[in-house]
Amino acid sequence: MNAKAAEAELNHGVSMFKKYKNLLGELTRKTVKLKYRNSWLGILWSFFQPLLNMIVLSVVFAGIFGRHADGVICYPVYLFSGRIMYEFFVTSTKQAMTAFRRNAAIIKKVYVPKYMYPLSSIFSTFVTTSISMLCYVMVWIFFKATGISGGDGLVFSLHFLFLFVPMFILLVFSTGVGLILSVFCVFFRDIEYIWDVIMRLLMYMLPILYSINRFKGHKLIYIIKYNPLYSMIELFRQCVLSGEWMNPKMLIYASISAVVMLAVGMAIFNWKSDEIIYHL
């Protein structure tokens, strides 16, 4: 493909996105509403669910992984920080993966750019995660004010305001992964079950429950550090726990990983998107 053809295709893609951006917003709102349909608390579960998870996990694991010797600042908030990022990645990619199957009836009847379906799933998860952030801020203030579980070690600075930078990087990264999974799941339904297993493994391969300092001098530390998700979680923690500016090298690595993943996701999606309707 020459430069002119590539530019024409890019311009066409941008114009199509602008044309259907209102639809993307409507699909996102619909997905958010359907998630908690028929529940008493509705969307408030986006607030209470991460709080309850943090309480349970803190009670179970604080005595094992919450020691100050591991360099953990306020274990419950440390845990919450990792969980909120991890849960966004897991939930958004799972929702994107099954987006075509859930919307198969509409896809067969009405034409819209197919990427709207996985994108709306990812964006709706970002909306609910943003609501969870209100809970996170309240938890942070509580532990800082009371000093419980080392909460007096939490540092507030202007860097706290940059917490949405690693969240946006994770959004871009998750979008790339979600586009890939949405295509694979149409052709290989088993990928849904395989992804569940991978996500459970990932939970323990990331320093969410524990500190990476536990692996100093061990070769496993390199496997953890080269995982882009580790960089994104760590950048988030640097903003909200110690009040530090994000590590530049880690920020660059996470950003490049996210952009590359998005580019790969778009390439695979464009390659196979025309065949999707025949396999639904």
mmCIF file of C-alpha atoms in Angstrom:
data_model
loop_
_atom_site.group_PDB
_atom_site.id
_atom_site.type_symbol
_atom_site.label_atom_id
_atom_site.label_comp_id
_atom_site.label_asym_id
_atom_site.label_seq_id
_atom_site.Cartn_x
_atom_site.Cartn_y
_atom_site.Cartn_z
ATOM 1 C CA MET A 1 0.000 0.000 0.000
ATOM 2 C CA ASN A 2 1.489 3.330 -1.050
ATOM 3 C CA ALA A 3 1.501 6.488 1.044
ATOM 4 C CA LYS A 4 -1.496 8.068 -0.704
ATOM 5 C CA ALA A 5 -3.631 4.955 -0.278
ATOM 6 C CA ALA A 6 -2.677 4.707 3.391
ATOM 7 C CA GLU A 7 -3.508 8.373 3.934
ATOM 8 C CA ALA A 8 -6.864 7.981 2.163
ATOM 9 C CA GLU A 9 -7.715 4.951 4.308
ATOM 10 C CA LEU A 10 -6.755 6.824 7.477
ATOM 11 C CA ASN A 11 -8.886 9.842 6.497
ATOM 12 C CA HIS A 12 -11.813 7.532 5.733
ATOM 13 C CA GLY A 13 -11.450 5.860 9.111
ATOM 14 C CA VAL A 14 -11.362 9.208 10.933
ATOM 15 C CA SER A 15 -14.420 10.502 9.060
ATOM 16 C CA MET A 16 -16.350 7.284 9.833
ATOM 17 C CA PHE A 17 -15.456 7.560 13.510
ATOM 18 C CA LYS A 18 -16.694 11.168 13.633
ATOM 19 C CA LYS A 19 -19.900 10.149 11.864
ATOM 20 C CA TYR A 20 -20.702 7.428 14.389
ATOM 21 C CA LYS A 21 -19.239 8.964 17.560
ATOM 22 C CA ASN A 22 -22.725 9.708 18.932
ATOM 23 C CA LEU A 23 -23.633 6.063 18.458
ATOM 24 C CA LEU A 24 -20.527 5.076 20.374
ATOM 25 C CA GLY A 25 -21.714 7.239 23.246
ATOM 26 C CA GLU A 26 -25.157 5.650 23.175
ATOM 27 C CA LEU A 27 -23.730 2.122 23.083
ATOM 28 C CA THR A 28 -21.471 2.986 26.011
ATOM 29 C CA ARG A 29 -24.380 4.307 28.079
ATOM 30 C CA LYS A 30 -26.464 1.263 27.190
ATOM 31 C CA THR A 31 -23.718 -1.116 28.302
ATOM 32 C CA VAL A 32 -23.288 0.726 31.620
ATOM 33 C CA LYS A 33 -27.035 0.573 32.290
ATOM 34 C CA LEU A 34 -27.359 -3.103 31.361
ATOM 35 C CA LYS A 35 -24.480 -4.147 33.608
ATOM 36 C CA TYR A 36 -26.427 -3.486 36.800
ATOM 37 C CA ARG A 37 -29.957 -3.898 35.453
ATOM 38 C CA ASN A 38 -32.443 -5.347 37.983
ATOM 39 C CA SER A 39 -30.061 -4.824 40.921
ATOM 40 C CA TRP A 40 -31.239 -2.704 43.845
ATOM 41 C CA LEU A 41 -28.145 -0.529 44.065
ATOM 42 C CA GLY A 42 -27.615 -0.320 40.319
ATOM 43 C CA ILE A 43 -24.528 1.596 39.277
ATOM 44 C CA LEU A 44 -23.647 2.197 42.955
ATOM 45 C CA TRP A 45 -22.154 -1.294 42.847
ATOM 46 C CA SER A 46 -19.293 0.343 40.927
ATOM 47 C CA PHE A 47 -18.653 2.194 44.173
ATOM 48 C CA PHE A 48 -19.226 -0.554 46.731
ATOM 49 C CA GLN A 49 -17.834 -3.621 44.934
ATOM 50 C CA PRO A 50 -14.159 -2.518 44.890
ATOM 51 C CA LEU A 51 -14.499 -1.344 48.491
ATOM 52 C CA LEU A 52 -15.797 -4.729 49.642
ATOM 53 C CA ASN A 53 -13.090 -6.546 47.662
ATOM 54 C CA MET A 54 -10.416 -4.378 49.271
ATOM 55 C CA ILE A 55 -11.747 -5.071 52.774
ATOM 56 C CA VAL A 56 -11.866 -8.853 52.255
ATOM 57 C CA LEU A 57 -8.426 -9.086 50.639
ATOM 58 C CA SER A 58 -6.875 -6.758 53.213
ATOM 59 C CA VAL A 59 -8.173 -8.871 56.086
ATOM 60 C CA VAL A 60 -6.881 -12.072 54.468
ATOM 61 C CA PHE A 61 -3.486 -10.927 53.155
ATOM 62 C CA ALA A 62 -2.423 -7.932 55.267
ATOM 63 C CA GLY A 63 -0.603 -10.118 57.786
ATOM 64 C CA ILE A 64 1.312 -11.924 55.028
ATOM 65 C CA PHE A 65 2.134 -9.189 52.505
ATOM 66 C CA GLY A 66 1.488 -5.955 54.395
ATOM 67 C CA ARG A 67 4.748 -5.674 56.312
ATOM 68 C CA HIS A 68 6.632 -2.378 56.115
ATOM 69 C CA ALA A 69 9.804 -4.357 55.449
ATOM 70 C CA ASP A 70 8.535 -4.956 51.940
ATOM 71 C CA GLY A 71 8.313 -1.219 51.294
ATOM 72 C CA VAL A 72 4.497 -1.210 51.260
ATOM 73 C CA ILE A 73 2.866 2.091 52.150
ATOM 74 C CA CYS A 74 -0.540 1.477 53.786
ATOM 75 C CA TYR A 75 -1.324 -2.029 52.582
ATOM 76 C CA PRO A 76 -5.109 -1.580 52.056
ATOM 77 C CA VAL A 77 -4.562 1.455 49.797
ATOM 78 C CA TYR A 78 -1.606 -0.280 48.111
ATOM 79 C CA LEU A 79 -3.849 -3.277 47.420
ATOM 80 C CA PHE A 80 -6.738 -1.088 46.232
ATOM 81 C CA SER A 81 -4.397 0.732 43.827
ATOM 82 C CA GLY A 82 -3.321 -2.486 42.144
ATOM 83 C CA ARG A 83 -6.776 -4.025 42.109
ATOM 84 C CA ILE A 84 -8.515 -1.062 40.499
ATOM 85 C CA MET A 85 -6.059 -1.067 37.580
ATOM 86 C CA TYR A 86 -6.045 -4.849 37.243
ATOM 87 C CA GLU A 87 -9.843 -5.112 37.396
ATOM 88 C CA PHE A 88 -10.222 -2.500 34.684
ATOM 89 C CA PHE A 89 -7.929 -4.427 32.346
ATOM 90 C CA VAL A 90 -9.588 -7.781 33.035
ATOM 91 C CA THR A 91 -13.179 -6.543 32.835
ATOM 92 C CA SER A 92 -12.677 -4.344 29.771
ATOM 93 C CA THR A 93 -10.917 -7.053 27.750
ATOM 94 C CA LYS A 94 -13.515 -9.679 28.709
ATOM 95 C CA GLN A 95 -16.358 -7.356 27.743
ATOM 96 C CA ALA A 96 -14.685 -6.496 24.434
ATOM 97 C CA MET A 97 -14.005 -10.162 23.735
ATOM 98 C CA THR A 98 -17.705 -11.081 23.793
ATOM 99 C CA ALA A 99 -19.017 -7.822 22.278
ATOM 100 C CA PHE A 100 -19.814 -9.303 18.867
ATOM 101 C CA ARG A 101 -21.632 -12.306 20.256
ATOM 102 C CA ARG A 102 -23.771 -10.115 22.524
ATOM 103 C CA ASN A 103 -24.675 -7.792 19.655
ATOM 104 C CA ALA A 104 -24.914 -10.373 16.869
ATOM 105 C CA ALA A 105 -28.592 -9.653 16.130
ATOM 106 C CA ILE A 106 -27.932 -5.932 15.622
ATOM 107 C CA ILE A 107 -24.769 -6.484 13.594
ATOM 108 C CA LYS A 108 -26.644 -8.696 11.114
ATOM 109 C CA LYS A 109 -29.378 -6.123 10.567
ATOM 110 C CA VAL A 110 -27.766 -2.670 10.815
ATOM 111 C CA TYR A 111 -24.449 -1.455 9.449
ATOM 112 C CA VAL A 112 -22.158 0.460 11.754
ATOM 113 C CA PRO A 113 -18.369 0.210 11.979
ATOM 114 C CA LYS A 114 -17.832 -3.046 13.831
ATOM 115 C CA TYR A 115 -15.167 -1.637 16.131
ATOM 116 C CA MET A 116 -17.915 0.386 17.830
ATOM 117 C CA TYR A 117 -19.019 -2.716 19.762
ATOM 118 C CA PRO A 118 -15.739 -3.641 21.489
ATOM 119 C CA LEU A 119 -14.938 0.059 21.965
ATOM 120 C CA SER A 120 -18.242 0.724 23.713
ATOM 121 C CA SER A 121 -17.581 -2.249 26.017
ATOM 122 C CA ILE A 122 -14.157 -0.899 26.940
ATOM 123 C CA PHE A 123 -15.360 2.671 27.405
ATOM 124 C CA SER A 124 -18.288 1.572 29.567
ATOM 125 C CA THR A 125 -15.834 -0.242 31.824
ATOM 126 C CA PHE A 126 -13.742 2.931 31.990
ATOM 127 C CA VAL A 127 -16.858 4.828 33.116
ATOM 128 C CA THR A 128 -17.577 2.375 35.936
ATOM 129 C CA THR A 129 -13.893 2.398 36.925
ATOM 130 C CA SER A 130 -14.013 6.197 37.114
ATOM 131 C CA ILE A 131 -16.928 5.853 39.549
ATOM 132 C CA SER A 132 -14.814 3.399 41.549
ATOM 133 C CA MET A 133 -12.141 6.095 41.730
ATOM 134 C CA LEU A 134 -14.490 8.133 43.956
ATOM 135 C CA CYS A 135 -14.467 5.211 46.366
ATOM 136 C CA TYR A 136 -10.687 4.990 46.080
ATOM 137 C CA VAL A 137 -10.222 8.675 46.962
ATOM 138 C CA MET A 138 -12.478 8.322 50.009
ATOM 139 C CA VAL A 139 -10.536 5.264 51.180
ATOM 140 C CA TRP A 140 -7.246 7.150 50.671
ATOM 141 C CA ILE A 141 -8.506 10.104 52.748
ATOM 142 C CA PHE A 142 -9.772 7.780 55.499
ATOM 143 C CA PHE A 143 -6.442 5.996 55.969
ATOM 144 C CA LYS A 144 -4.463 9.221 55.701
ATOM 145 C CA ALA A 145 -6.641 10.935 58.320
ATOM 146 C CA THR A 146 -6.698 8.023 60.763
ATOM 147 C CA GLY A 147 -3.172 6.706 60.231
ATOM 148 C CA ILE A 148 -4.500 3.136 60.387
ATOM 149 C CA SER A 149 -2.373 0.430 58.706
ATOM 150 C CA GLY A 150 0.433 2.902 58.029
ATOM 151 C CA GLY A 151 -1.901 5.471 56.494
ATOM 152 C CA ASP A 152 0.220 8.287 57.908
ATOM 153 C CA GLY A 153 2.859 7.276 55.343
ATOM 154 C CA LEU A 154 0.622 8.323 52.459
ATOM 155 C CA VAL A 155 1.839 11.515 50.805
ATOM 156 C CA PHE A 156 -0.425 13.977 49.050
ATOM 157 C CA SER A 157 1.150 16.186 46.412
ATOM 158 C CA LEU A 158 0.234 17.719 43.080
ATOM 159 C CA HIS A 159 1.439 14.492 41.481
ATOM 160 C CA PHE A 160 -1.756 12.892 42.781
ATOM 161 C CA LEU A 161 -3.617 14.804 40.054
ATOM 162 C CA PHE A 162 -1.664 12.906 37.377
ATOM 163 C CA LEU A 163 -3.165 9.526 38.320
ATOM 164 C CA PHE A 164 -5.285 9.631 35.147
ATOM 165 C CA VAL A 165 -2.124 9.465 33.016
ATOM 166 C CA PRO A 166 -1.417 5.776 33.786
ATOM 167 C CA MET A 167 -5.168 5.138 33.638
ATOM 168 C CA PHE A 168 -5.315 6.578 30.123
ATOM 169 C CA ILE A 169 -2.259 4.549 29.091
ATOM 170 C CA LEU A 170 -3.994 1.439 30.423
ATOM 171 C CA LEU A 171 -7.136 2.402 28.475
ATOM 172 C CA VAL A 172 -5.128 2.547 25.238
ATOM 173 C CA PHE A 173 -3.384 -0.746 26.032
ATOM 174 C CA SER A 174 -6.681 -2.448 26.923
ATOM 175 C CA THR A 175 -8.273 -1.181 23.713
ATOM 176 C CA GLY A 176 -5.546 -2.852 21.653
ATOM 177 C CA VAL A 177 -5.875 -6.130 23.549
ATOM 178 C CA GLY A 178 -9.675 -5.909 23.425
ATOM 179 C CA LEU A 179 -9.721 -5.486 19.641
ATOM 180 C CA ILE A 180 -7.513 -8.545 19.223
ATOM 181 C CA LEU A 181 -9.612 -10.673 21.569
ATOM 182 C CA SER A 182 -12.891 -9.544 19.998
ATOM 183 C CA VAL A 183 -11.706 -10.917 16.653
ATOM 184 C CA PHE A 184 -10.160 -14.112 18.010
ATOM 185 C CA CYS A 185 -13.285 -14.942 20.042
ATOM 186 C CA VAL A 186 -15.454 -14.884 16.900
ATOM 187 C CA PHE A 187 -13.289 -17.493 15.165
ATOM 188 C CA PHE A 188 -12.113 -19.425 18.248
ATOM 189 C CA ARG A 189 -14.737 -19.493 21.004
ATOM 190 C CA ASP A 190 -12.375 -21.354 23.330
ATOM 191 C CA ILE A 191 -10.286 -18.202 23.695
ATOM 192 C CA GLU A 192 -12.842 -16.962 26.233
ATOM 193 C CA TYR A 193 -12.015 -19.802 28.634
ATOM 194 C CA ILE A 194 -8.291 -19.638 27.954
ATOM 195 C CA TRP A 195 -8.314 -15.911 28.726
ATOM 196 C CA ASP A 196 -9.938 -16.598 32.113
ATOM 197 C CA VAL A 197 -7.054 -18.873 33.025
ATOM 198 C CA ILE A 198 -4.481 -16.364 31.797
ATOM 199 C CA MET A 199 -6.081 -13.585 33.856
ATOM 200 C CA ARG A 200 -5.990 -15.694 37.005
ATOM 201 C CA LEU A 201 -2.312 -16.370 36.418
ATOM 202 C CA LEU A 202 -1.731 -12.684 35.739
ATOM 203 C CA MET A 203 -3.283 -11.788 39.078
ATOM 204 C CA TYR A 204 -0.455 -13.568 40.863
ATOM 205 C CA MET A 205 2.252 -12.546 38.398
ATOM 206 C CA LEU A 206 1.677 -8.862 39.119
ATOM 207 C CA PRO A 207 2.586 -7.172 42.426
ATOM 208 C CA ILE A 208 -1.000 -6.500 43.447
ATOM 209 C CA LEU A 209 -1.227 -8.502 46.656
ATOM 210 C CA TYR A 210 2.494 -8.333 47.380
ATOM 211 C CA SER A 211 5.446 -6.004 46.865
ATOM 212 C CA ILE A 212 7.956 -6.600 44.098
ATOM 213 C CA ASN A 213 10.688 -6.111 46.713
ATOM 214 C CA ARG A 214 10.039 -9.684 47.787
ATOM 215 C CA PHE A 215 11.750 -10.856 44.578
ATOM 216 C CA LYS A 216 14.975 -8.857 44.858
ATOM 217 C CA GLY A 217 17.852 -10.953 43.552
ATOM 218 C CA HIS A 218 15.475 -13.427 41.902
ATOM 219 C CA LYS A 219 15.236 -13.864 38.135
ATOM 220 C CA LEU A 220 11.451 -13.733 38.367
ATOM 221 C CA ILE A 221 11.658 -9.994 39.003
ATOM 222 C CA TYR A 222 12.611 -9.387 35.363
ATOM 223 C CA ILE A 223 9.544 -11.258 34.104
ATOM 224 C CA ILE A 224 7.363 -9.065 36.302
ATOM 225 C CA LYS A 225 9.056 -5.795 35.366
ATOM 226 C CA TYR A 226 8.892 -6.399 31.616
ATOM 227 C CA ASN A 227 5.134 -6.855 31.845
ATOM 228 C CA PRO A 228 3.652 -3.522 30.616
ATOM 229 C CA LEU A 229 0.819 -3.830 33.131
ATOM 230 C CA TYR A 230 3.340 -3.731 35.965
ATOM 231 C CA SER A 231 4.635 -0.379 34.725
ATOM 232 C CA MET A 232 1.116 1.059 34.515
ATOM 233 C CA ILE A 233 0.196 -0.114 38.018
ATOM 234 C CA GLU A 234 3.489 1.142 39.434
ATOM 235 C CA LEU A 235 3.085 4.553 37.756
ATOM 236 C CA PHE A 236 -0.358 4.823 39.335
ATOM 237 C CA ARG A 237 1.040 3.963 42.761
ATOM 238 C CA GLN A 238 3.845 6.469 42.438
ATOM 239 C CA CYS A 239 1.254 9.205 41.971
ATOM 240 C CA VAL A 240 -1.102 8.235 44.786
ATOM 241 C CA LEU A 241 0.992 6.523 47.463
ATOM 242 C CA SER A 242 4.356 8.237 47.747
ATOM 243 C CA GLY A 243 3.466 11.464 45.950
ATOM 244 C CA GLU A 244 6.357 11.052 43.542
ATOM 245 C CA TRP A 245 6.596 12.073 39.917
ATOM 246 C CA MET A 246 6.230 9.107 37.594
ATOM 247 C CA ASN A 247 9.452 7.330 36.667
ATOM 248 C CA PRO A 248 10.326 8.671 33.151
ATOM 249 C CA LYS A 249 11.721 5.379 31.830
ATOM 250 C CA MET A 250 8.733 3.457 33.107
ATOM 251 C CA LEU A 251 6.372 6.066 31.642
ATOM 252 C CA ILE A 252 8.027 5.838 28.218
ATOM 253 C CA TYR A 253 8.003 2.031 28.286
ATOM 254 C CA ALA A 254 4.329 1.888 29.279
ATOM 255 C CA SER A 255 3.340 4.474 26.659
ATOM 256 C CA ILE A 256 5.207 2.741 23.833
ATOM 257 C CA SER A 257 3.750 -0.634 24.860
ATOM 258 C CA ALA A 258 0.232 0.823 24.802
ATOM 259 C CA VAL A 259 0.639 2.467 21.382
ATOM 260 C CA VAL A 260 2.206 -0.663 19.872
ATOM 261 C CA MET A 261 -0.570 -2.853 21.280
ATOM 262 C CA LEU A 262 -3.217 -0.500 19.909
ATOM 263 C CA ALA A 263 -1.559 -0.506 16.472
ATOM 264 C CA VAL A 264 -1.389 -4.324 16.460
ATOM 265 C CA GLY A 265 -5.008 -4.543 17.587
ATOM 266 C CA MET A 266 -6.180 -2.191 14.848
ATOM 267 C CA ALA A 267 -4.174 -4.070 12.211
ATOM 268 C CA ILE A 268 -5.607 -7.464 13.195
ATOM 269 C CA PHE A 269 -9.106 -6.043 13.462
ATOM 270 C CA ASN A 270 -8.965 -4.424 10.020
ATOM 271 C CA TRP A 271 -7.574 -7.640 8.570
ATOM 272 C CA LYS A 272 -10.435 -9.838 9.758
ATOM 273 C CA SER A 273 -13.356 -7.456 10.401
ATOM 274 C CA ASP A 274 -15.095 -8.181 7.067
ATOM 275 C CA GLU A 275 -15.275 -11.900 7.890
ATOM 276 C CA ILE A 276 -16.772 -11.471 11.333
ATOM 277 C CA ILE A 277 -20.401 -11.393 10.239
ATOM 278 C CA TYR A 278 -20.090 -14.814 8.554
ATOM 279 C CA HIS A 279 -19.064 -16.478 11.810
ATOM 280 C CA LEU A 280 -21.607 -15.016 14.208
#
